[in-house]
XYZ file of C-alpha atoms in Angstrom:
568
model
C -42.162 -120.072 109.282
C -38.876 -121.607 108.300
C -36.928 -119.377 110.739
C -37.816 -120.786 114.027
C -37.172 -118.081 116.993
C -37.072 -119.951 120.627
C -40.306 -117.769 121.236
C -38.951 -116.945 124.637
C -42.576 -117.144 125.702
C -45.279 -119.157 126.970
C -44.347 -121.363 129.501
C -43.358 -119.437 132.483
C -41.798 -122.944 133.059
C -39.894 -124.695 135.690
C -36.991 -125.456 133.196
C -36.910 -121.546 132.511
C -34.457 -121.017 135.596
C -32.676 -124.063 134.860
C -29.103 -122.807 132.925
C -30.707 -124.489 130.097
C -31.201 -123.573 126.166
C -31.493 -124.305 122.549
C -36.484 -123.555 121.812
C -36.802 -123.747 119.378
C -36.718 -122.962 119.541
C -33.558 -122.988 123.417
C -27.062 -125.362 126.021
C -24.278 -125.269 128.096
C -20.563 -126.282 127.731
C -21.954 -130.045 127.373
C -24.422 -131.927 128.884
C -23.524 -132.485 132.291
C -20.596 -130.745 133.468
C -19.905 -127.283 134.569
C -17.996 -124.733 132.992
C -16.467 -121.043 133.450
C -18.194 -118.130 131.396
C -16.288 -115.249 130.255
C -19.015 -113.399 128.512
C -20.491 -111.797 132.020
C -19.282 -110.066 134.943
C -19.284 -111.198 138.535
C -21.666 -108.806 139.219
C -23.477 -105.622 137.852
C -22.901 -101.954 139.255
C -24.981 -99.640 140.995
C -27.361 -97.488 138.547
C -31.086 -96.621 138.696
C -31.892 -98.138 142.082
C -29.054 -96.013 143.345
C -30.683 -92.396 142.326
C -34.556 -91.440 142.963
C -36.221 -91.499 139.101
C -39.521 -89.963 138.824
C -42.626 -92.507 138.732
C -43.366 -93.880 135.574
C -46.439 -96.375 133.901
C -44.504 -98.205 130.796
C -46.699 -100.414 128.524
C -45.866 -103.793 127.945
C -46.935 -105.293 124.213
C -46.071 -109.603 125.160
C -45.897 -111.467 121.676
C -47.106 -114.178 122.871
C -50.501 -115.277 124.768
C -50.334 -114.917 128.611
C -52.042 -114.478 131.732
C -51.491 -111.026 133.410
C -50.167 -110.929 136.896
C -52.648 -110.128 140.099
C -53.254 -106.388 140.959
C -51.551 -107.683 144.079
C -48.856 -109.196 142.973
C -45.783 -108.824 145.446
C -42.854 -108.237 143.251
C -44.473 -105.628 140.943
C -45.392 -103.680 144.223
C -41.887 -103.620 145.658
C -40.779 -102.642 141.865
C -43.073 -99.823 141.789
C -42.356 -98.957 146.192
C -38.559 -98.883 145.350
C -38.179 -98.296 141.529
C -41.169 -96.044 140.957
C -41.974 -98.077 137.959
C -45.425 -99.792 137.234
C -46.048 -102.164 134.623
C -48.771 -103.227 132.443
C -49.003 -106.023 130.484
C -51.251 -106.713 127.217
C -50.638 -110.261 125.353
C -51.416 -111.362 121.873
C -54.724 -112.829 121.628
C -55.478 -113.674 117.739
C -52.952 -113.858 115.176
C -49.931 -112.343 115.898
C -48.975 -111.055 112.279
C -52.481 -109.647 111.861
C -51.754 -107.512 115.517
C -48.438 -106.510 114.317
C -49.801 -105.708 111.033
C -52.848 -103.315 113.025
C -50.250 -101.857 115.083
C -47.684 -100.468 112.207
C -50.957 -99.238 110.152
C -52.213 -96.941 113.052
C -48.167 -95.835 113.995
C -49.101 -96.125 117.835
C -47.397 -98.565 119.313
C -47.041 -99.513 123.495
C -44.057 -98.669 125.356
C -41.837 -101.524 125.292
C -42.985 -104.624 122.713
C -41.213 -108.051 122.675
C -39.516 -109.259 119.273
C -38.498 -112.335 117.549
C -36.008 -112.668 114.355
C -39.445 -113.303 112.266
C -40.389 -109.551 113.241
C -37.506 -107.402 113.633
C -37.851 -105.976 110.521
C -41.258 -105.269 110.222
C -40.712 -102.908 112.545
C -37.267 -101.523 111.966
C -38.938 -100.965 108.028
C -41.448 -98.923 109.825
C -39.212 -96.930 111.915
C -41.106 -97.682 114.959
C -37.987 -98.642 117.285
C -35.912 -96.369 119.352
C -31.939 -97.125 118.607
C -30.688 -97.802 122.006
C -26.787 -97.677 122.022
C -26.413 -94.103 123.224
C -28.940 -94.480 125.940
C -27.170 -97.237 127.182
C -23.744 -95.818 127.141
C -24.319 -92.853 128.451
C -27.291 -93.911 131.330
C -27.597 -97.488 131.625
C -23.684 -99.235 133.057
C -25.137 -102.682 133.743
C -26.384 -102.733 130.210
C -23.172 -102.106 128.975
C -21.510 -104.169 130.640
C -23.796 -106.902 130.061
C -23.738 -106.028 126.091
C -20.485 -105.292 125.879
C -19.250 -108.478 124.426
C -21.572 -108.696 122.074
C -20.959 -105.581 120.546
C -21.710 -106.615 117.167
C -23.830 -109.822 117.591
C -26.969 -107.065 118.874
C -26.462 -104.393 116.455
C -29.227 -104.584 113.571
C -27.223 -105.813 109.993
C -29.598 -103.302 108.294
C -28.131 -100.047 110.135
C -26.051 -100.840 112.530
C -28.653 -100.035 115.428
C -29.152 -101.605 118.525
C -32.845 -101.801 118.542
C -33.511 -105.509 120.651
C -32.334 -106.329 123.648
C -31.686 -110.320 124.231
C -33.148 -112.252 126.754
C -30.827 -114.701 127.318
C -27.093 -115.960 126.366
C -25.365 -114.079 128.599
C -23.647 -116.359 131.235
C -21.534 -114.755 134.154
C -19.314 -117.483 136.008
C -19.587 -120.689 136.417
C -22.412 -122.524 135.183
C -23.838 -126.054 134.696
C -27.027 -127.187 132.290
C -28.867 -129.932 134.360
C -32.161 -129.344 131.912
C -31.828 -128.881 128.244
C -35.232 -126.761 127.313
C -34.530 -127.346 123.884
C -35.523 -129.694 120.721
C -35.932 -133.993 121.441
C -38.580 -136.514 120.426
C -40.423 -136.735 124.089
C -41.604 -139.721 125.684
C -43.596 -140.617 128.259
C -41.501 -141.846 131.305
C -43.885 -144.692 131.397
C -43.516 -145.929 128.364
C -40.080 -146.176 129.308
C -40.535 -147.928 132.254
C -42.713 -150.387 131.098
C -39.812 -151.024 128.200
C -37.453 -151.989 131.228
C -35.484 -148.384 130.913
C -34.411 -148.689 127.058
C -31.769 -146.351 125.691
C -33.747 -145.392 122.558
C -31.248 -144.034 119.532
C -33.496 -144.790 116.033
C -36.734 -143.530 115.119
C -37.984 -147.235 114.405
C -37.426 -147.695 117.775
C -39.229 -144.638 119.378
C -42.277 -145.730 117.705
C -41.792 -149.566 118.438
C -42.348 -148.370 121.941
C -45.179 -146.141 121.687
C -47.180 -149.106 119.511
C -46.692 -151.772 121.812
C -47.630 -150.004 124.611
C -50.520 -148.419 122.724
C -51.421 -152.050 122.151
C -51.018 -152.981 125.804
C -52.883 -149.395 127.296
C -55.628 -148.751 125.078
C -56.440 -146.325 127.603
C -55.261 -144.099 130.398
C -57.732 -142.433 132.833
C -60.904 -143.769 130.865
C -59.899 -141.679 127.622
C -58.130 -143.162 124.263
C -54.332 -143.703 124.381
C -53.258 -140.823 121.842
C -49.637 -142.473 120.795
C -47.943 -139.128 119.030
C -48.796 -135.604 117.962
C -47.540 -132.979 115.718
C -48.615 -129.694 117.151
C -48.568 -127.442 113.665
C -50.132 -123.609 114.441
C -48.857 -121.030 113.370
C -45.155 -120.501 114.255
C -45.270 -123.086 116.448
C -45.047 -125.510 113.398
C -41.230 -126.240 114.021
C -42.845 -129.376 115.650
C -44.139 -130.207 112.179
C -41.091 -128.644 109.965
C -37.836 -129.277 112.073
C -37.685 -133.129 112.831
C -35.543 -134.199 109.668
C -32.391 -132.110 110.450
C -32.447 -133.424 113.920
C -32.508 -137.151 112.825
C -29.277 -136.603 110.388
C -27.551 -135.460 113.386
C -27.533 -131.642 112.665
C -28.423 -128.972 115.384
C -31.453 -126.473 115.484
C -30.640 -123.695 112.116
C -34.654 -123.720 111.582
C -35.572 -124.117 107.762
C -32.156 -124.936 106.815
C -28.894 -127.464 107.385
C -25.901 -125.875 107.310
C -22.450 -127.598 106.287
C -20.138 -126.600 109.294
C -16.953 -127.212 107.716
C -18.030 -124.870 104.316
C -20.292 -122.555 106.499
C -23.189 -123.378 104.372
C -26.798 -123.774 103.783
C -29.325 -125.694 102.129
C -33.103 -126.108 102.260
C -34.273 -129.142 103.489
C -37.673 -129.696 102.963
C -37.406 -131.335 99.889
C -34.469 -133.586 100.419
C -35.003 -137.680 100.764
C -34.115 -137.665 104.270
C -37.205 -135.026 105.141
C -39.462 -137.862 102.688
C -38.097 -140.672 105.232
C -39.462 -138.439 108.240
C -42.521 -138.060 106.929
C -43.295 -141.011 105.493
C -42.634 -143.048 108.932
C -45.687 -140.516 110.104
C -47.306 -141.603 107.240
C -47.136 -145.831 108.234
C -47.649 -144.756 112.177
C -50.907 -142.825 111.267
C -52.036 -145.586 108.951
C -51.531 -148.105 112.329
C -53.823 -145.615 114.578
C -50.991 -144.290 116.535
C -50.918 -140.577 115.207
C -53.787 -138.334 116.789
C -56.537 -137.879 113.932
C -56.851 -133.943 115.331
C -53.391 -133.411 115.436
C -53.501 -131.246 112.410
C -56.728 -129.247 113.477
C -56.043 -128.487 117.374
C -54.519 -125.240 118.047
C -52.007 -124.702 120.550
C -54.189 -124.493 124.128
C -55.889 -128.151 123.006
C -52.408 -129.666 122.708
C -51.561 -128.311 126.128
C -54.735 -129.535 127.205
C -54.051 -132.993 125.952
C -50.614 -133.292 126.822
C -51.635 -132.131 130.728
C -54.451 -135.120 130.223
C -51.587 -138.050 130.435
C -52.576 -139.835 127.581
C -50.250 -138.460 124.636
C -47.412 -140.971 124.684
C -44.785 -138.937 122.294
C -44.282 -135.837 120.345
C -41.364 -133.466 118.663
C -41.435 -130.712 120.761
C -38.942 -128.045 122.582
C -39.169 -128.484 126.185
C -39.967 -124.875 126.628
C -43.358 -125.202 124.272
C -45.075 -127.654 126.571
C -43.544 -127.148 130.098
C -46.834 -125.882 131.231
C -48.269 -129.226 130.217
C -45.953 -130.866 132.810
C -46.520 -128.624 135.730
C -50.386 -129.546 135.490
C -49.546 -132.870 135.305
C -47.195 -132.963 138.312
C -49.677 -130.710 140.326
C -51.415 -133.805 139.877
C -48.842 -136.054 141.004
C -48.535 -138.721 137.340
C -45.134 -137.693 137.344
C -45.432 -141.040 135.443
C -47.252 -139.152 132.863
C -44.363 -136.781 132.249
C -41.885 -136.444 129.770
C -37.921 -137.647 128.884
C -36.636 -136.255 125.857
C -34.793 -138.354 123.416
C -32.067 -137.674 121.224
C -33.493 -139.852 117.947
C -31.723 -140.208 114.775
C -32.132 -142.335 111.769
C -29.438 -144.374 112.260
C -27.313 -146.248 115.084
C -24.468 -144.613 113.459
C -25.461 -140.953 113.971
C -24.451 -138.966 116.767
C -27.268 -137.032 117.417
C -26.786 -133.277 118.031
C -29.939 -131.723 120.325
C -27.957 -130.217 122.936
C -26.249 -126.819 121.991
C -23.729 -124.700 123.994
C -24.982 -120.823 125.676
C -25.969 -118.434 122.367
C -26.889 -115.251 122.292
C -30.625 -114.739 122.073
C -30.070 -112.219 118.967
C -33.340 -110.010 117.701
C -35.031 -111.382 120.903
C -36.421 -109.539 123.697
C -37.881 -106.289 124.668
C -37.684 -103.399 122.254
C -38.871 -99.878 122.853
C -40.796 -97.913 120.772
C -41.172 -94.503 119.378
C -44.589 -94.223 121.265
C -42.524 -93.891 124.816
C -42.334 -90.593 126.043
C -38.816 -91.191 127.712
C -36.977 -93.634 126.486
C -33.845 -93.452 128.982
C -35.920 -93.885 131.504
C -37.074 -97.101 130.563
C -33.404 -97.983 129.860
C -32.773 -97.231 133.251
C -35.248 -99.135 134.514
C -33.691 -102.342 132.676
C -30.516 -101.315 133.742
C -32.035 -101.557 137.820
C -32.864 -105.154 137.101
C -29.886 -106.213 136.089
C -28.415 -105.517 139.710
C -27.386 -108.674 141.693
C -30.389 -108.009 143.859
C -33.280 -107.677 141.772
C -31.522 -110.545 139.685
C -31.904 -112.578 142.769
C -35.678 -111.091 143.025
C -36.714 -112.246 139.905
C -34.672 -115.362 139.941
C -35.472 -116.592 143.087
C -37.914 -114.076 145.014
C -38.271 -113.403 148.177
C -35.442 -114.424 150.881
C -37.066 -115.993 153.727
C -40.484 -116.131 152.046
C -40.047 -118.301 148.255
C -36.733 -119.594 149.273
C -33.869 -120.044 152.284
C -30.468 -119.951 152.755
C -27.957 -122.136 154.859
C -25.107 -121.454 156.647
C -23.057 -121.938 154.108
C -24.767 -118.929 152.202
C -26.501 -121.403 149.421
C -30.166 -120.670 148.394
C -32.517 -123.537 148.890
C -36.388 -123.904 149.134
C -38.506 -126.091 151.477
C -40.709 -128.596 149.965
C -43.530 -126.324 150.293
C -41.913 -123.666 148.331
C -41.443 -125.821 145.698
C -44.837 -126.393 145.294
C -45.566 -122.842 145.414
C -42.729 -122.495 142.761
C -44.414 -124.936 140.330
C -47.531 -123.534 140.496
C -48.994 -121.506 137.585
C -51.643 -119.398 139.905
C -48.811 -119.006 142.492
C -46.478 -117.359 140.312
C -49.359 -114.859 139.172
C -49.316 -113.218 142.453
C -46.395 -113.685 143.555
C -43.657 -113.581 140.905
C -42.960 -110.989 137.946
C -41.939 -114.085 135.480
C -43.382 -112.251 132.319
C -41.528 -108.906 133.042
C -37.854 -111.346 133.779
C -38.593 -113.416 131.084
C -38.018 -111.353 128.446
C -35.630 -108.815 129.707
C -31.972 -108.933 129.659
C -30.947 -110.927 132.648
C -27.766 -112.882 134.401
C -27.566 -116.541 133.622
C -24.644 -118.465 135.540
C -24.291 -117.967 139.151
C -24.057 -114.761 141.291
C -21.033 -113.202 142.965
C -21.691 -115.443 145.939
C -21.733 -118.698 143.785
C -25.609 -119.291 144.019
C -27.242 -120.274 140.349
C -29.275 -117.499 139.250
C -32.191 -119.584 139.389
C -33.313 -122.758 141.313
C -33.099 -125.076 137.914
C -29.323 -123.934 137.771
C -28.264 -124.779 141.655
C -27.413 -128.637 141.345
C -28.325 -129.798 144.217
C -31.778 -127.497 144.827
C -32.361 -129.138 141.191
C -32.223 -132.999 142.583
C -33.936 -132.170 145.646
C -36.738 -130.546 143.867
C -37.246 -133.903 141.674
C -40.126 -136.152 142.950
C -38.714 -139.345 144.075
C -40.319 -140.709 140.956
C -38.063 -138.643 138.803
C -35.053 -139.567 141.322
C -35.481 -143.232 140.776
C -36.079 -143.101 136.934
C -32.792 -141.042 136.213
C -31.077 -144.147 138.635
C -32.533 -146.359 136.274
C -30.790 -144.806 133.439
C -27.779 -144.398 135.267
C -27.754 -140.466 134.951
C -28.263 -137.233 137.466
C -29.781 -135.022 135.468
C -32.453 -134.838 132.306
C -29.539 -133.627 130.210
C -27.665 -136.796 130.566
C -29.834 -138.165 127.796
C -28.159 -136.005 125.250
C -24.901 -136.539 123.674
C -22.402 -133.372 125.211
C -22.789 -129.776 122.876
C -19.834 -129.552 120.690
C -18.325 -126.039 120.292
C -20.993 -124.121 118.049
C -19.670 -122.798 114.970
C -19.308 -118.853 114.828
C -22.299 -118.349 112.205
C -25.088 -120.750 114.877
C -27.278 -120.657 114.534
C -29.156 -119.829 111.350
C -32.845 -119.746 112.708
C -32.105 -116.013 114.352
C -31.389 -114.376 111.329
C -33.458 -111.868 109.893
C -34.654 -112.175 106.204
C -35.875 -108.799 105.993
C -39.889 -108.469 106.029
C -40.719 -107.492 102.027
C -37.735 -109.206 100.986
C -37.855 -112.248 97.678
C -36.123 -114.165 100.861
C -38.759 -113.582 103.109
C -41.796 -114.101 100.456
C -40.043 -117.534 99.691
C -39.806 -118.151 103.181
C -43.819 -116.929 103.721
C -44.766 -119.034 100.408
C -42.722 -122.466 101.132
C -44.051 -122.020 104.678
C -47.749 -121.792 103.709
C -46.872 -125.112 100.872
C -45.714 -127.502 103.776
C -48.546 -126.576 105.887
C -50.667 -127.571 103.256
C -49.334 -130.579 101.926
C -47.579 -132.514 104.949
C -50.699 -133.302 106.669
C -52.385 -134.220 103.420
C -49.075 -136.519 102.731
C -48.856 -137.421 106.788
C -52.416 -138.754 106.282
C -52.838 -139.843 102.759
C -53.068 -143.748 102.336
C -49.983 -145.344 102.302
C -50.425 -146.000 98.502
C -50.867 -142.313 97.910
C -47.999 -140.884 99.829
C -45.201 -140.679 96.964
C -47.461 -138.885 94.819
C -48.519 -136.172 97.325
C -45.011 -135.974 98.099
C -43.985 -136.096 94.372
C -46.842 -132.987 94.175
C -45.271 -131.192 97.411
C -41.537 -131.095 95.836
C -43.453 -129.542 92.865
C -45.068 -127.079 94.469
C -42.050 -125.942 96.580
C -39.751 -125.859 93.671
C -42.245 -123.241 91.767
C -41.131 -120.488 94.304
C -37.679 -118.167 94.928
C -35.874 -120.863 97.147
C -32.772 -119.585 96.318
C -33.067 -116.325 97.067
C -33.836 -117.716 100.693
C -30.928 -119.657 100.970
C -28.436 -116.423 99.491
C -30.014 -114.649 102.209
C -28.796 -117.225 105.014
C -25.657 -117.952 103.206
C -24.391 -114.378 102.841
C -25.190 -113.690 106.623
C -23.661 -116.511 107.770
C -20.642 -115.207 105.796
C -21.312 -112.085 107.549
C -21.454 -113.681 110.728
C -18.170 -115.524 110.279
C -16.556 -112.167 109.284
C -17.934 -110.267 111.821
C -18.710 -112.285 114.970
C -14.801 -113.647 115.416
């Protein structure tokens, strides 16, 4: 897909309460520093929680594969004992289109599903999603509130619906971004270290590194040294497809650069600077440093071989793999972990990874016409935006997952931590795939605590391993961000990737067509003798110029005219 949603999914992560995002796929006023937001109140109102609401089972369709919570699992209870609502989750298993496609055939659909700007439309086409606006002015306050300045950034360009309610980009306060979750060329912090702590800018550098210490490390834990991989399933391919606009300097628009002085897009694929890209993978597979399954592994054997230790570097957003580094600190080769790294071209490029706060548009929870009473589940979302189950689902428990000190600032043992970081912990005792996806408060609180622990500096540096504490001292920074150059202001249109092309559309066939070309010919050019490489690029270009381009690139251009009209 050329559209790249930050599939708000997977990776129940660490970095996913840090004030952090892009996932690409996932930004803050700049890189270190904290800012004022006006787009959120100090705190939300009284609503659901306040009244008694009959008991209610809604249905839960998650996108994305998952694990379900335990039966037991603390904060679900309480949110059934004091909200009288019980959830239950199903996840994708299989291909998601194929699902989606099943589920608008048979017209029965759960409760609540969660959407991405590749799928709005299939469903909106099928008039399987319940407009929410009225609902949520008449019966839902904290909604509105919440919503409110984004009044026409949520409403569907189709109809004029609100069908989708974001997940995140809505900041109350102040707020600071000490992890960006987003897009960089990753690392391993060893590979670093053994360099002696090199700033890395170019791309020739990034993989000077990995060979020599390839060269020097043949192997790490008794397996082979894999140098780089390029994770490619399914939507997930942005690791394969969104490199080149990075390494010009541009930000994350998914399948196209846009021109922010003129507002305007073009397709990228088959430009020179996406052949330079791709022919560096070329000469680094032909030296033995590009995985030979790294274009037949699907998603879980990535994971599985980042959480190994022995990939040295990928393209990645941080959000994609963060599960990868939990397994690998549970095992203490915090070594083995990732930096991201803002690589261009050139020396002369300012690179441009980090973004500033953006509304999550056409992602998030969406109810369907299957639910029996919509306002209830409205209201429901409109209890969990309160300040305390905010601080619930942020945080948890007070006194059990984390403390506070006499100065009234949240803080959690070292013990918590761990407890925090772990995958099977947070199954019983955190509701991480209901908050995920949900409209939520990002920021800080009314009583100046960050929303989550990755937002509250100094619960953030106290929660590093020492390992982590002494490698950012080598580099001279305080926080993972500090790698990236500071966000400048987006432009009004930004980005591109959320935009809907319409499911049936020529836009979105050339978008489904190109798509399906570069998945079949950049791994045949990525591993094609070094000889052969300009003519299976030659044949790609070909290929991709047979089908409706432009009528992709009208359809991003006129919305981000619309957007620049409309969002001011």
């Amino acid at each position: 897909m050329m559209l790249k949603k930050r599939n708000w999914l997977v990776a129940l992560l660490t970095g996913l309460l840090s004030v952090s995002f892009v996932l690409t796929g996932c930004g803050g006023s700049d890189s270190s520093s904290s800012s004022t937001s006006t787009s959120g109140s100090a705190t939300a109102t009284g609503s659901a929680s306040a009244e008694k609401l009959d008991p209610i089972e809604i249905s839960f369709f998650i996108s994305d594969p998952g694990q379900a919570p335990t039966p037991d699992n603390k904060i679900y209870k309480k949110i059934k004992e004091e909200l009288g609502v019980t959830c239950n989750f199903e996840f994708l298993v299989g291909d998601k289109n194929q699902k989606i496609g099943v589920m608008i055939a048979g017209g029965e659909y759960p409760d609540v599903i969660t959407l991405g700007s590749d799928t709005v439309s299939k469903f909106t086409g099928a008039g399987a999603l319940v407009p929410l606006e009225e609902i949520i002015e008449k019966d839902a306050p904290n909604l509105k509130k919440h919503f409110d300045p984004y009044k026409n950034k949520v409403k569907d360009v189709s109809d004029g619906h609100f069908y989708v309610m974001p997940g995140y980009g809505v900041y109350y306060n102040d707020f600071s971004i000490n992890v960006n979750e987003g897009p960089a060329f990753f690392m391993q912090k060893a590979v670093l270290k053994d360099a002696g702590y090199p700033k890395v800018k170019t791309l020739d550098q990034y993989f000077d590194l990995i060979e020599k210490y390839k060269a020097k490390n043949p192997t790490i834990d008794g397996q082979p040294t894999i140098g780089f991989e390029v994770l490619s399933e399914g939507w997930r391919d942005f690791c394969l497809k969104n490199p080149p606009q990075h390494l010009i300097g541009h930000p994350n628009d998914g399948g196209v650069v846009v021109d922010n002085k003129t507002n305007t897009a073009e397709f990228f694929w088959d430009k020179d600077y996406s052949k330079r890209y791709y022919k560096k993978l070329n000469e680094i597979n032909a030296k033995g440093l590009l995985d030979p399954e790294t274009f037949t592994m699907n998603y879980d054997q990535y994971i599985a071989k980042l959480s190994s230790g022995r990939v040295l570097g990928m393209f990645d957003q941080h959000w994609n793999f963060s599960n990868a580094e939990l397994t690998l600190k549970t095992q203490k080769k915090f070594e083995r972990t990732y930096a991201p790294l803002p690589v261009v071209f050139d020396e002369g490029t300012q690179d441009y990874y980090m973004d500033r706060p953006v509304l999550n548009v056409n992602t998030g929870y969406a109810i369907t016409k299957s639910a029996k009473d919509p306002a209830r589940i409205v209201k429901f979302f409109d209890a969990l935006l309160e300040e305390k189950w905010q601080k619930i689902l942020g945080w948890g428990i007070e006194g059990e997952d984390y403390k506070v000190d006499d100065k009234g600032s949240f803080f959690m043992t070292p013990e918590q931590r761990v407890n925090y970081n772990d995958q099977t912990w947070r199954l019983g005792n955190m509701a991480h795939t209901l908050w995920y996806y949900a409209p939520k408060m990002e920021g800080t609180f009314s009583d100046g605590n960050a929303t989550g622990p990755g937002g509250q500096p100094k619960e953030y540096y106290d929660a590093l391993d020492q390992y982590d504490k002494d490698f950012l001292k080598a580099y001279g920074y305080d926080q993972q961000s500090d790698f990236f150059s500071p966000a400048p202001e987006n432009r009004i249109s930004y980005p591109a990737w959320q935009i809907d092309l319409v499911d049936g559309s020529p836009a979105s066939m050339a978008n489904t067509k190109v798509g399906d070309i570069a998945t079949k010919f950049l791994p045949k050019a990525i591993l094609a003798k070094p000889d052969k490489f300009d003519s299976v690029w030659d044949e790609y270009v070909n290929q991709l110029h047979k089908e409706d381009i432009q009528a992709y690139v009208d359809r991003i251009n006129d919305q981000l005219k619309w957007r620049a009209d409309n969002w001011k």
